[in-house]
Short mmCIF file of C-alpha atoms and ligand atoms in Angstrom, two decimals:
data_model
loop_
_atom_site.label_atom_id
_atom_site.label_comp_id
_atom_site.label_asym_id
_atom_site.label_seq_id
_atom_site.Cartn_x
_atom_site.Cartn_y
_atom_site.Cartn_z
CA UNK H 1 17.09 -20.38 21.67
CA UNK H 2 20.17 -21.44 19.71
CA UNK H 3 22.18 -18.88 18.08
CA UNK H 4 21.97 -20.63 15.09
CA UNK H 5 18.50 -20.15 14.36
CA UNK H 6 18.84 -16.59 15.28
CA UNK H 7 20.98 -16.47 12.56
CA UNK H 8 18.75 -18.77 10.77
CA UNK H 9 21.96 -20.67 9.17
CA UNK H 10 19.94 -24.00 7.68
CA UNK H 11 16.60 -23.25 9.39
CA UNK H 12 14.44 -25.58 8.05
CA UNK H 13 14.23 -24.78 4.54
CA UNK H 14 17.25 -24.07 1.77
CA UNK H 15 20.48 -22.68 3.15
CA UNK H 16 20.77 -19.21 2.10
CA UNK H 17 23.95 -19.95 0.22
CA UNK H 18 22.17 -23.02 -2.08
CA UNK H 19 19.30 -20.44 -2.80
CA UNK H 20 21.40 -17.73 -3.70
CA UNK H 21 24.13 -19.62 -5.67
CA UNK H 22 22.45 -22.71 -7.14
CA UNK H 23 22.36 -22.74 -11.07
CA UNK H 24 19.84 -24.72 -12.79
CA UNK H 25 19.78 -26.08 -16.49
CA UNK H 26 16.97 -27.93 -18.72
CA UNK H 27 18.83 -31.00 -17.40
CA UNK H 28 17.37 -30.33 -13.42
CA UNK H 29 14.47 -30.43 -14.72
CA UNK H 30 14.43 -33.69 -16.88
CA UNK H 31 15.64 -35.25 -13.43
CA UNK H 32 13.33 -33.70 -11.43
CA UNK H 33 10.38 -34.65 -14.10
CA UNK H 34 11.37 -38.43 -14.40
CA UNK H 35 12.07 -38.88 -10.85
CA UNK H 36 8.53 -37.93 -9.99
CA UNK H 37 7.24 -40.18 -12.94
CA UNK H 38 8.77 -43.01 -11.14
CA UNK H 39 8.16 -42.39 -7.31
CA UNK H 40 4.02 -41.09 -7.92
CA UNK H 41 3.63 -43.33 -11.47
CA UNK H 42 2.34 -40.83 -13.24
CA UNK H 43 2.55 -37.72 -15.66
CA UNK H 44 4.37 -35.17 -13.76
CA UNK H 45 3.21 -31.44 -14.62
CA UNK H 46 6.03 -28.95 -13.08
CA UNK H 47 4.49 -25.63 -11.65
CA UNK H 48 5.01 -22.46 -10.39
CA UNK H 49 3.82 -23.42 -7.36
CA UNK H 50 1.62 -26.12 -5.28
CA UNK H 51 -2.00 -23.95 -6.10
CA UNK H 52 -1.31 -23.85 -9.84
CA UNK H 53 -0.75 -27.78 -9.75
CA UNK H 54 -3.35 -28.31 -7.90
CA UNK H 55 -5.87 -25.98 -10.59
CA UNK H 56 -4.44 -28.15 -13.23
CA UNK H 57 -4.87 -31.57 -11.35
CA UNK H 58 -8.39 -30.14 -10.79
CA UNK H 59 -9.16 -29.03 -14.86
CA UNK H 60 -7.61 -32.30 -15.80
CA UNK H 61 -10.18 -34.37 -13.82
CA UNK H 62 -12.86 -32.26 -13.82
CA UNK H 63 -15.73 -30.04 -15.70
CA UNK H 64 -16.19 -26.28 -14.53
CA UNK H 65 -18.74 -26.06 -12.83
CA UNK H 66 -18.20 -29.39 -10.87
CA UNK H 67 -17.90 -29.40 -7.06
CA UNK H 68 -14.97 -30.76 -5.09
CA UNK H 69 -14.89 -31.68 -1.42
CA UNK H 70 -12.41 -29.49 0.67
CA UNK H 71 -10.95 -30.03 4.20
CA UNK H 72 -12.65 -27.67 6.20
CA UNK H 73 -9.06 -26.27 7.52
CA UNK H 74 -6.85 -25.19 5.02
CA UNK H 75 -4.95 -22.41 3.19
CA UNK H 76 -5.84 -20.31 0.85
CA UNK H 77 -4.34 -21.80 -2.18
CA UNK H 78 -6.71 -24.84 -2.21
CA UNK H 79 -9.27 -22.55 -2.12
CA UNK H 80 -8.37 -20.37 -4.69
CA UNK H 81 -6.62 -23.38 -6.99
CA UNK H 82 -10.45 -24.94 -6.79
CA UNK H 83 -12.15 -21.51 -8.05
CA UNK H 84 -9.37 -21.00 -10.66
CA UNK H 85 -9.82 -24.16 -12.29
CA UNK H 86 -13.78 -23.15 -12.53
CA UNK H 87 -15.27 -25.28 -9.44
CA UNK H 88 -17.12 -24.58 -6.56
CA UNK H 89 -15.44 -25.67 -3.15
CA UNK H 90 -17.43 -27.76 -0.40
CA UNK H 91 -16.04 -27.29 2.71
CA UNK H 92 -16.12 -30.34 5.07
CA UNK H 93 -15.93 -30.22 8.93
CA UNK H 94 -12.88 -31.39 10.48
CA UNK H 95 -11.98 -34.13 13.52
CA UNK H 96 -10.23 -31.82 15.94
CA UNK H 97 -7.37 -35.05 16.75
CA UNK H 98 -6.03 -35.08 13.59
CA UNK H 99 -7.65 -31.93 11.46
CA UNK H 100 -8.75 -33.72 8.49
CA UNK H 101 -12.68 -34.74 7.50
CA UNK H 102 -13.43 -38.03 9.02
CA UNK H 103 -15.55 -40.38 7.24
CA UNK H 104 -18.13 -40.87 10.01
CA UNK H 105 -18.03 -36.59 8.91
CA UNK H 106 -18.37 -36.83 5.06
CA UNK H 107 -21.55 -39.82 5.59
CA UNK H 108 -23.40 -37.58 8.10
CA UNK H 109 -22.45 -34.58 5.51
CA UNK H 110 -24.39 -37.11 2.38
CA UNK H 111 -26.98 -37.98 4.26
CA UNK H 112 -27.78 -34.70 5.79
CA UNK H 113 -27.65 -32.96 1.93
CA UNK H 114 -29.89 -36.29 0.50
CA UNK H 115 -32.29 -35.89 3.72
CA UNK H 116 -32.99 -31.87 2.86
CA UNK H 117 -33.08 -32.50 -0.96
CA UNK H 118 -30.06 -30.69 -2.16
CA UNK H 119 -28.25 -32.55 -4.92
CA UNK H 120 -25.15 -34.27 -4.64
CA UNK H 121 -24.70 -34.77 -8.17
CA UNK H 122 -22.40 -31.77 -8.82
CA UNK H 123 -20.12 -32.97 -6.17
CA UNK H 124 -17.70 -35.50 -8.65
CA UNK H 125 -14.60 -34.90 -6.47
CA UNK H 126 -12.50 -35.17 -2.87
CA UNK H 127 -8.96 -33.11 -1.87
CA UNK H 128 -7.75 -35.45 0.33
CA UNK H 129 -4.99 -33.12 2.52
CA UNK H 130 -3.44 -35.07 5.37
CA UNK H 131 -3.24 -31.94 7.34
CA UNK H 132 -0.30 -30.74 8.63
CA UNK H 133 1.24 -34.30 7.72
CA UNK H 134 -1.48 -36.12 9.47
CA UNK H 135 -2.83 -38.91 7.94
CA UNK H 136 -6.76 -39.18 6.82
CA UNK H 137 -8.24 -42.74 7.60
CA UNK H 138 -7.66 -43.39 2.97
CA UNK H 139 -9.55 -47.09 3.40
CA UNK H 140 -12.35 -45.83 4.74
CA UNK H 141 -12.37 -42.29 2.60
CA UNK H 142 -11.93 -44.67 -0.78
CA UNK H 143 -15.03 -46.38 -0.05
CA UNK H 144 -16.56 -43.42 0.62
CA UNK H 145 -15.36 -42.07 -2.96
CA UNK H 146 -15.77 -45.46 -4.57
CA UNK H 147 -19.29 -45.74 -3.36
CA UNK H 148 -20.25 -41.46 -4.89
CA UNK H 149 -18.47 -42.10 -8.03
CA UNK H 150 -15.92 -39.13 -6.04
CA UNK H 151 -12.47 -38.81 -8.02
CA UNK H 152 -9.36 -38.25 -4.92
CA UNK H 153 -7.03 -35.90 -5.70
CA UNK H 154 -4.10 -36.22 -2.81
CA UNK H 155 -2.79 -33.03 -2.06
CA UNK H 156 0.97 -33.79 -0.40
CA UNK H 157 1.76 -30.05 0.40
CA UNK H 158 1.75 -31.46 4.47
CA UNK H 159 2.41 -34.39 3.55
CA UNK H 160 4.86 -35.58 1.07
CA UNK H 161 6.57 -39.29 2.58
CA UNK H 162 4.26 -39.79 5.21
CA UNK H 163 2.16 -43.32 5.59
CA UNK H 164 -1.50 -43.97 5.95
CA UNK H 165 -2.16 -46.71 7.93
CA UNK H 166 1.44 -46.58 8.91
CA UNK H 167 2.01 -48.91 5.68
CA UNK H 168 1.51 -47.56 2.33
CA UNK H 169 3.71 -44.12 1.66
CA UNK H 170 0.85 -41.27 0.49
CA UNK H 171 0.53 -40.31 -3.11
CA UNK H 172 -0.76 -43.62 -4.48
CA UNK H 173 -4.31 -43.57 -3.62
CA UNK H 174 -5.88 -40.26 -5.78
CA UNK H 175 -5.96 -40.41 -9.78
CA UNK H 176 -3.47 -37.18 -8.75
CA UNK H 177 -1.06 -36.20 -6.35
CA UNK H 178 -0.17 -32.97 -6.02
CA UNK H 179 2.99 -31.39 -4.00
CA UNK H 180 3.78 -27.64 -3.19
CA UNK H 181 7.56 -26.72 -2.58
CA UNK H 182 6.99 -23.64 -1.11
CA UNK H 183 7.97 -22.17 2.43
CA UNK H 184 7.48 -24.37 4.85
CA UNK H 185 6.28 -27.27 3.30
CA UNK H 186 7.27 -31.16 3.21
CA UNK H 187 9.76 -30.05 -0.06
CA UNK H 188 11.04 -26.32 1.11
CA UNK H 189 12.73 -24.52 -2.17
CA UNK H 190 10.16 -21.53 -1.35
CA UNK H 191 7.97 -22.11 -4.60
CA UNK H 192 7.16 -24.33 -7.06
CA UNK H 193 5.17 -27.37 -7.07
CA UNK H 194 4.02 -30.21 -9.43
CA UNK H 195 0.72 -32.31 -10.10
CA UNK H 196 1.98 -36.05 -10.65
CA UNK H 197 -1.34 -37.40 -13.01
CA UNK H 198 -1.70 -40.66 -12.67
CA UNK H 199 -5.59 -41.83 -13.84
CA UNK H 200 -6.01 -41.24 -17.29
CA UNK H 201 -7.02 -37.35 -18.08
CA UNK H 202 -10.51 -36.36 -18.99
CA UNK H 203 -8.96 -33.18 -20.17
CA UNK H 204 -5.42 -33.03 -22.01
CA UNK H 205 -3.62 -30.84 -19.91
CA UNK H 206 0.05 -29.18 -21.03
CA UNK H 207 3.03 -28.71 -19.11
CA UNK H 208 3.44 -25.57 -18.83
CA UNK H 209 6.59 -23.93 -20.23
CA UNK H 210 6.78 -19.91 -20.13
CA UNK H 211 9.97 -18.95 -18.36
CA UNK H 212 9.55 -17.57 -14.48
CA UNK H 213 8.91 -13.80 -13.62
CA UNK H 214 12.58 -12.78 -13.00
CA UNK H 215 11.16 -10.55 -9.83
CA UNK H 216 9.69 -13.88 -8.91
CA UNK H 217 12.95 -15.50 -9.23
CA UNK H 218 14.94 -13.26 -7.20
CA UNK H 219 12.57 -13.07 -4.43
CA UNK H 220 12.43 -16.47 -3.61
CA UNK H 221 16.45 -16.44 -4.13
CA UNK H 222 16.85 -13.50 -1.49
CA UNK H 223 13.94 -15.33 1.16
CA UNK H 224 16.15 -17.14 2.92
CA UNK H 225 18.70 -14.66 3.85
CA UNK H 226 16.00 -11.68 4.58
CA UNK H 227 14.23 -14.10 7.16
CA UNK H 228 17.00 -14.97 8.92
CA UNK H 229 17.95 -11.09 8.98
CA UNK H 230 14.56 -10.47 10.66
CA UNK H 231 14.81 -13.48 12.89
CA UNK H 232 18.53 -12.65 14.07
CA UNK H 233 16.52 -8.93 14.80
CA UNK H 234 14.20 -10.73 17.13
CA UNK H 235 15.55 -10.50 20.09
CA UNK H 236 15.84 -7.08 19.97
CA UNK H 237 12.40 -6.98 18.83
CA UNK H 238 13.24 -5.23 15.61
CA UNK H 239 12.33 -8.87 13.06
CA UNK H 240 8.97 -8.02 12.73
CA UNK H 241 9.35 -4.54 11.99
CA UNK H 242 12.10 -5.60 9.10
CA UNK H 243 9.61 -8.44 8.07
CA UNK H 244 6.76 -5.77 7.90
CA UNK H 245 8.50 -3.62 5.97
CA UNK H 246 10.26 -5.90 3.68
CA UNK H 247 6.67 -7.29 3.15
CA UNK H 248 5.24 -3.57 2.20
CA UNK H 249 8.14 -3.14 -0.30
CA UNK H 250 7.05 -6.27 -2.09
CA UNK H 251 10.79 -8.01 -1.14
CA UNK H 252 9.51 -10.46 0.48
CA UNK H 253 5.99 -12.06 -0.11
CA UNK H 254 3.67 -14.19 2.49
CA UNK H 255 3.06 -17.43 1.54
CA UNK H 256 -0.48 -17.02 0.89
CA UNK H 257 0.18 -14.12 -1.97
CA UNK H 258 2.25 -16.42 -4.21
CA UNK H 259 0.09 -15.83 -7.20
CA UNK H 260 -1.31 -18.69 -9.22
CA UNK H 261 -0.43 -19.01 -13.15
CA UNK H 262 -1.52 -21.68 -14.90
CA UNK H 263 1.25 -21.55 -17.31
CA UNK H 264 4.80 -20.29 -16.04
CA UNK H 265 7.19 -23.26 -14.70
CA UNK H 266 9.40 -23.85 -11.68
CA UNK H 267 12.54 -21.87 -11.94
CA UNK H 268 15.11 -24.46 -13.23
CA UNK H 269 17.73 -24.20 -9.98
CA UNK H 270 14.33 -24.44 -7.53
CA UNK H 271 13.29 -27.77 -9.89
CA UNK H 272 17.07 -29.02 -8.67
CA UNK H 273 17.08 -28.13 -4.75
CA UNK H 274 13.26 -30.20 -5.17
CA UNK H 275 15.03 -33.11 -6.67
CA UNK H 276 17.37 -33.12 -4.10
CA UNK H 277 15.21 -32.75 -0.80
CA UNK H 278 12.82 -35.30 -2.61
CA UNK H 279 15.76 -38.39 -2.84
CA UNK H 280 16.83 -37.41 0.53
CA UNK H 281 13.15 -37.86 1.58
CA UNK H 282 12.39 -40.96 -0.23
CA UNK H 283 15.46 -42.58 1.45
CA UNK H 284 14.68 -41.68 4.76
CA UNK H 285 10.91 -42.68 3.94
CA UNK H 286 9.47 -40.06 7.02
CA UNK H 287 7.13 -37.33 7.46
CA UNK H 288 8.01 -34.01 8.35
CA UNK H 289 5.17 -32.37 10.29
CA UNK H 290 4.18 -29.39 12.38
CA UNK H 291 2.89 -30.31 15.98
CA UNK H 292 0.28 -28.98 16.78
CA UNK H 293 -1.38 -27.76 20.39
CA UNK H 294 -4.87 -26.67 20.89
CA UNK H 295 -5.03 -24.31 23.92
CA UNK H 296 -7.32 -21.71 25.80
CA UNK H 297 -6.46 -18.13 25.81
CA UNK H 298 -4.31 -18.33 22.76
CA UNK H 299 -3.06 -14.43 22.58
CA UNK H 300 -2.03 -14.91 26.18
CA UNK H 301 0.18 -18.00 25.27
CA UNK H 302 1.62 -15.95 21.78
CA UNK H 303 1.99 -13.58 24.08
CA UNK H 304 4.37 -15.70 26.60
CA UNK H 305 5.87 -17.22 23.49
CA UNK H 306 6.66 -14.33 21.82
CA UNK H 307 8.81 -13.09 24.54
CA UNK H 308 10.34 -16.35 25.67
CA UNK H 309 12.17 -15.52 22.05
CA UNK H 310 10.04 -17.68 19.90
CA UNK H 311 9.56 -16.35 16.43
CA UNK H 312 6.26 -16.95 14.30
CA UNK H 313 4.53 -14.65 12.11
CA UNK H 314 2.01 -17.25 11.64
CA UNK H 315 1.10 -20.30 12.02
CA UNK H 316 -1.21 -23.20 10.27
CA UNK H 317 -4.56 -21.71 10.94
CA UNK H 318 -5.47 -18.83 12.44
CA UNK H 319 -8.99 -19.53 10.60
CA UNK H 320 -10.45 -22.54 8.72
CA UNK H 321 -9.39 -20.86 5.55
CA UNK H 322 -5.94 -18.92 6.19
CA UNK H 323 -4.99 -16.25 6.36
CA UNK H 324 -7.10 -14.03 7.80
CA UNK H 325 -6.62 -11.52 4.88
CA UNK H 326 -8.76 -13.57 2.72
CA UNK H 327 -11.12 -14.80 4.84
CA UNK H 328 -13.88 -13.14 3.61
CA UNK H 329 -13.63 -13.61 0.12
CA UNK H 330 -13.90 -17.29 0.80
CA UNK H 331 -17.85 -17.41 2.56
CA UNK H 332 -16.91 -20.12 4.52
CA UNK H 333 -20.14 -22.48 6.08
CA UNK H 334 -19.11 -21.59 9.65
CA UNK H 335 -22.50 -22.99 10.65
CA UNK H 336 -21.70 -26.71 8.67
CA UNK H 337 -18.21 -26.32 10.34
CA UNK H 338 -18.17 -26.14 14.39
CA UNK H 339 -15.14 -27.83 14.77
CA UNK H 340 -13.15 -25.78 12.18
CA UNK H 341 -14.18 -22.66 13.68
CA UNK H 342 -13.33 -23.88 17.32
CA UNK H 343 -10.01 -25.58 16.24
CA UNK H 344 -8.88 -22.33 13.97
CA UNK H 345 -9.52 -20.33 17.66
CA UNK H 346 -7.48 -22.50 19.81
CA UNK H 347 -4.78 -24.05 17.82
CA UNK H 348 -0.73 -23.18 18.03
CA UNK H 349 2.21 -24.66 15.81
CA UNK H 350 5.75 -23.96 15.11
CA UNK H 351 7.74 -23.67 11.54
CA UNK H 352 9.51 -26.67 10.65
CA UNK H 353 13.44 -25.25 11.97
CA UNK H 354 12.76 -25.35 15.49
CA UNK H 355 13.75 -28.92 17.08
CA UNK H 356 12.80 -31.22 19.72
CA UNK H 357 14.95 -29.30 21.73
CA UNK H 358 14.08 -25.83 21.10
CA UNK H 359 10.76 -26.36 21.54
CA UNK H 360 11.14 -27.94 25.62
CA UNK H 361 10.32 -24.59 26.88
CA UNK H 362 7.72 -23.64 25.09
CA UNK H 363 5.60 -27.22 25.73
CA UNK H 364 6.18 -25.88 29.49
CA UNK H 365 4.48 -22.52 28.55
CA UNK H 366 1.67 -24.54 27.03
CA UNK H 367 1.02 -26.78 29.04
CA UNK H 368 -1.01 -25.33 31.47
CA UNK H 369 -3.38 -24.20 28.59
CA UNK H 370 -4.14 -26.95 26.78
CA UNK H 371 -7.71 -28.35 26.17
CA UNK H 372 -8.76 -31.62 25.69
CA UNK H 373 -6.37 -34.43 24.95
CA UNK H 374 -2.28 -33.46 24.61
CA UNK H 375 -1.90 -33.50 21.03
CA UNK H 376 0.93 -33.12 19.31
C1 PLP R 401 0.50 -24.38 0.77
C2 PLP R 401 -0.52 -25.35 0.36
C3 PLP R 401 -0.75 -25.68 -1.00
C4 PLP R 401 -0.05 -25.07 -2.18
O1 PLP R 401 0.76 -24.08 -1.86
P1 PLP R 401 1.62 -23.11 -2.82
O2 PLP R 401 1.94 -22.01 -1.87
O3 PLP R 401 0.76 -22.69 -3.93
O4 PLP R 401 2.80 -23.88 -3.26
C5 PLP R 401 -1.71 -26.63 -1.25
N1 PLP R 401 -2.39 -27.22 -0.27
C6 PLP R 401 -2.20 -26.94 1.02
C7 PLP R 401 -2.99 -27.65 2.05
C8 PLP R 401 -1.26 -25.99 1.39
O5 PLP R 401 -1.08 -25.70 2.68
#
């Protein structure tokens, strides 16, 4: 590995200098808020973070009680963005070549619910999630939508600047788009997120506009440089133990346990690192993605990868609803969702700040593993 991602000096996300030291004003977010009006033509609602857009996206579309399609491999906070906004999630099985429902998947999924007399009516809308920056076939899953009277909500957290149909850039198709800036995502400033609405609203739905936890604040401030304390540990095998105790102590927070608040905003300087990232993105025009490998034996291969110096404390999912912790609480349709279940067993990807190059060793340590087709 290079030293510099020991050090983790501009791995992948925010430098720890430009989340330590950037200031953020009212202005930031004006900019931020009417550069997203213009790129996703819409209504942008600035968030704490990718879930809580997504819950609003959801309430402003949608009755409680309604049911919304789900990709049938995903994270936690669709799941729990879905429940908060007061609907009931219906998981869909999943094409293991590109992780996303199919629509030869959702027809065989109407038919088989019309054919055993359970009603579709609840069902009034689709997540469409481009998973892990992989496009879903959107012609095909429009006609679907078109032909149930099914409202699309895109949800860009995988996916922000990629094309469908290498043609059309994502985030045009659903009456919402949602992104998530959090770690590891298309737009890295480790939280925050925004629901660009687009259709017009069934339900009003306010910005919202109480200030950020200040222990939020300075956690996501401090993220960058504790990770790249833990990974510059790792090769003397001491990065987990910092991460797992950092982690106890509440200074540094998974992912997944970003809580969901339907009314606090996007810390102003995170709202101006997003702006940034997104015009360097929309120039560009490309995807940033996570390849992905589905192998036998996976614990032997983290195994081998772990000590070849590679340095993962998860990766995108370990099952069809991640993490593991929450699992449970979820009741996913295992039976409804073979592939899921088989994919979320077998699968292995990488965080965004390892390269082309960095990762040559560890496609040799795959290799011999993989099943099926070489994806990724
Ligand atoms: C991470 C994620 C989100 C939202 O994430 P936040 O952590 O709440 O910003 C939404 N959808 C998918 C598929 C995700 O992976």
């Amino acid at each position: 590995m290079p030293r510099r991602y020991y050090l983790g000096l501009n791995a992948g996300g925010p430098s720890i200098r430009k989340m330590l030291f950037t200031h953020g004003n009212a202005g930031d977010l004006r900019e931020l808020n009417e550069f997203l009006a213009e790129k996703y033509q819409g209504a942008p609602i600035l968030c704490k973070n990718g879930r809580s857009a997504l819950a609003l996206a959801l309430k402003a579309y949608f009755d409680p009680g309604d049911k919304i399609i789900v990709n049938g491999f995903t994270c936690y906070a669709v799941y729990e963005a879905v429940v908060a906004a007061g609907m009931t999630p219906v998981f869909i099985d999943i094409d293991p070549k590109n992780l996303n429902f199919s629509p030869e998947i959702l027809d065989e999924f109407w038919k088989k619910l019309e054919k055993t007399h359970h009603s579709t009516k609840q069902i009034r809308g689709i997540i469409v999630q481009n998973t892990l920056g992989n496009p879903v076939e959107i012609k095909k899953i429009q006609s679907f939508a078109n032909e149930h009277g099914l409202t699309i909500i895109e949800d860009l957290a995988h996916s922000a600047g990629i094309k469908y149909n290498l043609k059309t850039e994502a985030g045009m198709v659903g009456a919402a788009t949602v992104l998530s800036f959090g770690k590891d995502k298309s737009i890295n400033t480790i939280s925050g997120g925004v629901a660009v609405l687009r259709a017009p609203q069934k339900h009003e739905i306010k910005a919202p506009t109480k200030r950020p936890r200040f222990s939020d604040v300075a956690r996501d401030r401090f993220y960058p440089l504790f990770t790249a304390e833990c990974r510059a540990l790792n090769h003397i095998h001491l990065g987990g133990v910092l991460m797992r105790f950092l982690i106890t102590i509440h200074f540094v927070e998974k992912s997944a346990d970003n809580r969901l608040s339907l009314n606090r905003r996007i810390p102003k300087f995170e709202a101006k690192l997003a702006l940034k990232q997104l015009k360097k993105f929309h120039k560009r025009g490309e995807a940033t993605l996570r390849d992905f490998y589905l192998v036998r034996d996976r614990a032997e291969v983290l195994k081998k990868l772990r000590s070849a110096g590679y340095y993962f404390d998860s990766f995108w999912y370990e099952k069809p609803v991640s993490p593991v912790r929450y699992y449970k609480e979820v009741k996913f349709p295992e039976k409804d969702c073979p592939n899921a279940v088989k994919v979320s067993n077998e699968i292995i990807n990488f965080p965004k700040y390892y390269t082309e190059k960095d990762l040559k060793k560890a496609k040799e340590i795959i290799k011999p593993y993989l099943v099926g087709e070489f994806y990724g």
